[in-house]
């Protein structure tokens, strides 16, 4: 599973990355997580609000820190 957290490095972006890492640790799901800060790459996903979460190429969340339950649902 390939997870990307899109954002310039703001507090919400950091919180999103921390939350996803926490859920990965709790669930034991095998995944790689990458933080994407380049605005051109972010726009390439059609995302214009951050933070955003992309899992296996599919945009799951835009413009907010997702809930822990939402992240767990995406990882199933």
Coordinates of C-alpha atoms in Angstrom, one line a residue:
X1 CA 0.0 0.0 0.0
X2 CA 1.3 3.4 -1.0
X3 CA 0.2 6.4 1.1
X4 CA 1.0 10.0 0.3
X5 CA 0.3 13.0 2.5
X6 CA 0.1 16.1 0.4
X7 CA 0.9 19.5 1.9
X8 CA 3.5 22.2 2.3
X9 CA 4.4 21.2 5.8
X10 CA 1.8 23.1 7.8
X11 CA 0.6 22.0 11.3
X12 CA -2.4 20.2 9.8
X13 CA -0.2 18.4 7.3
X14 CA 2.1 17.2 10.1
X15 CA -0.9 16.1 12.2
X16 CA -2.3 14.1 9.3
X17 CA 1.1 12.3 8.8
X18 CA 1.4 11.6 12.5
X19 CA -2.2 10.2 12.6
X20 CA -1.6 7.9 9.7
X21 CA 1.6 6.6 11.1
X22 CA -0.1 6.0 14.4
X23 CA -2.9 4.0 12.7
X24 CA -0.3 2.0 10.7
X25 CA 1.5 1.1 13.9
X26 CA -1.7 0.2 15.7
X27 CA -3.1 -2.0 12.9
X28 CA 0.1 -3.5 11.6
X29 CA -0.9 -2.7 8.0
X30 CA 2.1 -2.9 5.7
X31 CA 2.4 0.4 3.8
X32 CA 4.9 3.1 2.8
X33 CA 4.1 6.7 3.6
X34 CA 5.5 9.7 1.8
X35 CA 5.1 13.4 2.4
X36 CA 4.7 15.3 -0.8
X37 CA 5.5 19.1 -0.4
X38 CA 6.0 20.1 -4.0
X39 CA 3.0 22.2 -5.0
X40 CA 3.3 21.1 -8.7
X41 CA 3.2 17.4 -7.6
X42 CA 0.2 18.2 -5.3
X43 CA -1.7 19.9 -8.1
X44 CA -1.0 16.9 -10.3
X45 CA -3.4 14.9 -8.1
X46 CA -6.1 17.6 -8.8
X47 CA -5.8 18.7 -5.2
X48 CA -5.9 22.4 -4.4
X49 CA -6.5 22.2 -0.6
X50 CA -4.2 20.7 2.0
X51 CA -3.7 18.5 3.8
X52 CA -4.7 15.7 1.4
X53 CA -4.3 12.0 1.6
X54 CA -3.8 9.7 -1.4
X55 CA -3.8 5.9 -1.0
X56 CA -2.7 3.8 -4.0
X57 CA -3.3 6.7 -6.3
X58 CA -6.8 7.5 -5.1
X59 CA -7.5 10.8 -3.3
X60 CA -9.2 10.0 0.0
X61 CA -9.3 13.3 1.8
X62 CA -8.7 17.0 1.0
X63 CA -8.5 20.1 3.1
X64 CA -8.8 18.6 6.6
X65 CA -7.2 16.3 9.1
X66 CA -9.0 13.0 8.7
X67 CA -10.4 11.1 11.7
X68 CA -8.7 8.1 13.0
X69 CA -11.7 6.0 12.1
X70 CA -11.7 7.3 8.5
X71 CA -8.0 6.3 8.2
X72 CA -8.7 2.8 9.6
X73 CA -11.5 2.4 7.0
X74 CA -9.2 3.4 4.1
X75 CA -6.6 0.9 5.2
X76 CA -8.9 -2.1 5.1

